[in-house]
Amino acid sequence: MIIFSDRTAGSPTVREGLSRQMPFLTVGLLTLLLTASFVPAQTNNLQARLENAATLIRENRIAEAEQQLNTILRTTPNEATALNLLGAIRAQQGKLNEAESLLTRAAKIDPTFVPVHMNLAFLYVLKKVPEKTISELKEVIKLEPNNIEANYKLARLLLSRGQTDESIVVIEKANLSSPASVIFLTLLGDAYFKKGNADKAAENYLLALAAHKDNPDAMMGLAKVSQSRGDTRTALAYLSQAKDVAGNAPEVLYGIGVTALGLGIFDEALSDLEQAVKLKPDEPAYLIALGAAWLKKPDLFAGEQSFRRALQLQPDNAQAQMYLGYVLYKQKKFSEAKPYLEKTIKADSKLPEPFYYLGLILQEENEDEQAVTFLEKAIALSASFANAHVALGASYLKLKDYVRAQRELELGAKLNPDDSKAHYQLAVLYARLKDPKRAQAEMEIVERLKTIDQQIREGDTFVISPNPR
């Protein structure tokens, strides 16, 4: 994605618009007011060479562009535009540390150069440093308050990190100033839905539909709202409309499938995600979501194949590693599962699920003292993680620490009253504490729960969400 920026013209022109996935990098190209120390002829010559380098990058003639930029930097080592362009090239080559060095140097030379801050923001996405991405996007907005792309990316990133209120502030401020505010309406609906305000969410989704009647994202949002209100029929109708609009667009089919998965409409999710994968077989996100849908059948083997294929395409994908570790755990292949879960933790230590499943594996191996350590970490990351509380209580029970076992099991049962495991473990605990009445009461709950069709399984602790747009 290339942004042509004119220092006298304000906001950059985004050549490809706001795509459904985070753009890789932006390449800034100055057309006016280059380094003041050059005489006009020299300035014109430098400008032409920079324009030529940008053209070479756009045409994917990277070696020629590098040669041109290195030649420029030998004579003008503090030329911010050349540093920015070369930094973009290094990032595309996967040389992220070198790219960061070049781009930060350009930003120090010219702190007002918007494209370099955008490039740094996207570089930090690649380096998985979201705090720095947020900082750079805020810098862009400080310099260009009406920069649609920066506002949109910032709001979406904040929302994905659970900073919902801050995301809403960014969106509403952008809505006041931007002529293209319609692009923020669906995102604002998503933010209010995440905040638990279904009415405000629906209001914004409907405004988005009014502005653009063929908006599948707004339709999917309204499907979520309808389902949250217990209106499954309307939810399915909105999903059907979204599919009619999508046609054969794989990214929209993916979004519909993920929405259906979240609503518990598993056959619909599987159908849409299978179609998305057929249309775009080399997209890891689609394969991961498809694997998650297979787990709902449940079909562990089909799920495993999807996750393995995703890892072939993207070996360091933490979500695929986590899911594959889970599947192997469910197949009791504990020694195979462990490395994938450990890799997930190394990639993202803020996810509670890999700690939880490693704890369960250690329980299976009768290593309950070690299991306690992992399960406590899972709970530290997600205090309302009911399954982790129940598992931790079970380990304490085996270790005969009845006080802690009772605390964790009762909390787990409170968080998820329909968890038969929690009630069974409480029955065992109360029997050991010589409290037969409470033990019997818990066993009666266990028997009652056996007749309930359990929709929630352990695998549902994972969250699948569409790629950032």
mmCIF file with all atom_site columns, C-alpha atoms in Angstrom, residues 4 10 56 91 130 135 204 308 343 348 394 417:
data_model
loop_
_atom_site.group_PDB
_atom_site.id
_atom_site.type_symbol
_atom_site.label_atom_id
_atom_site.label_alt_id
_atom_site.label_comp_id
_atom_site.label_asym_id
_atom_site.label_entity_id
_atom_site.label_seq_id
_atom_site.pdbx_PDB_ins_code
_atom_site.Cartn_x
_atom_site.Cartn_y
_atom_site.Cartn_z
_atom_site.occupancy
_atom_site.B_iso_or_equiv
_atom_site.pdbx_formal_charge
_atom_site.auth_seq_id
_atom_site.auth_comp_id
_atom_site.auth_asym_id
_atom_site.auth_atom_id
_atom_site.pdbx_PDB_model_num
ATOM 1  C CA . PHE A 1 4   ? 1.638   9.808   -1.652 1.00 0.00 ? 4   PHE A CA 1
ATOM 2  C CA . GLY A 1 10  ? -2.653  17.872  4.441  1.00 0.00 ? 10  GLY A CA 1
ATOM 3  C CA . LEU A 1 56  ? 10.498  1.153   -8.482 1.00 0.00 ? 56  LEU A CA 1
ATOM 4  C CA . ALA A 1 91  ? 10.278  -4.322  6.638  1.00 0.00 ? 91  ALA A CA 1
ATOM 5  C CA . PRO A 1 130 ? 0.719   -2.978  20.070 1.00 0.00 ? 130 PRO A CA 1
ATOM 6  C CA . SER A 1 135 ? 1.613   5.513   20.130 1.00 0.00 ? 135 SER A CA 1
ATOM 7  C CA . ASN A 1 204 ? -25.126 2.510   14.758 1.00 0.00 ? 204 ASN A CA 1
ATOM 8  C CA . ARG A 1 308 ? -1.711  -27.836 10.791 1.00 0.00 ? 308 ARG A CA 1
ATOM 9  C CA . LYS A 1 343 ? 5.134   -21.672 21.849 1.00 0.00 ? 343 LYS A CA 1
ATOM 10 C CA . ASP A 1 348 ? 1.759   -14.025 23.698 1.00 0.00 ? 348 ASP A CA 1
ATOM 11 C CA . ALA A 1 394 ? -9.533  -30.188 41.438 1.00 0.00 ? 394 ALA A CA 1
ATOM 12 C CA . PRO A 1 417 ? -23.635 -23.019 37.338 1.00 0.00 ? 417 PRO A CA 1
#
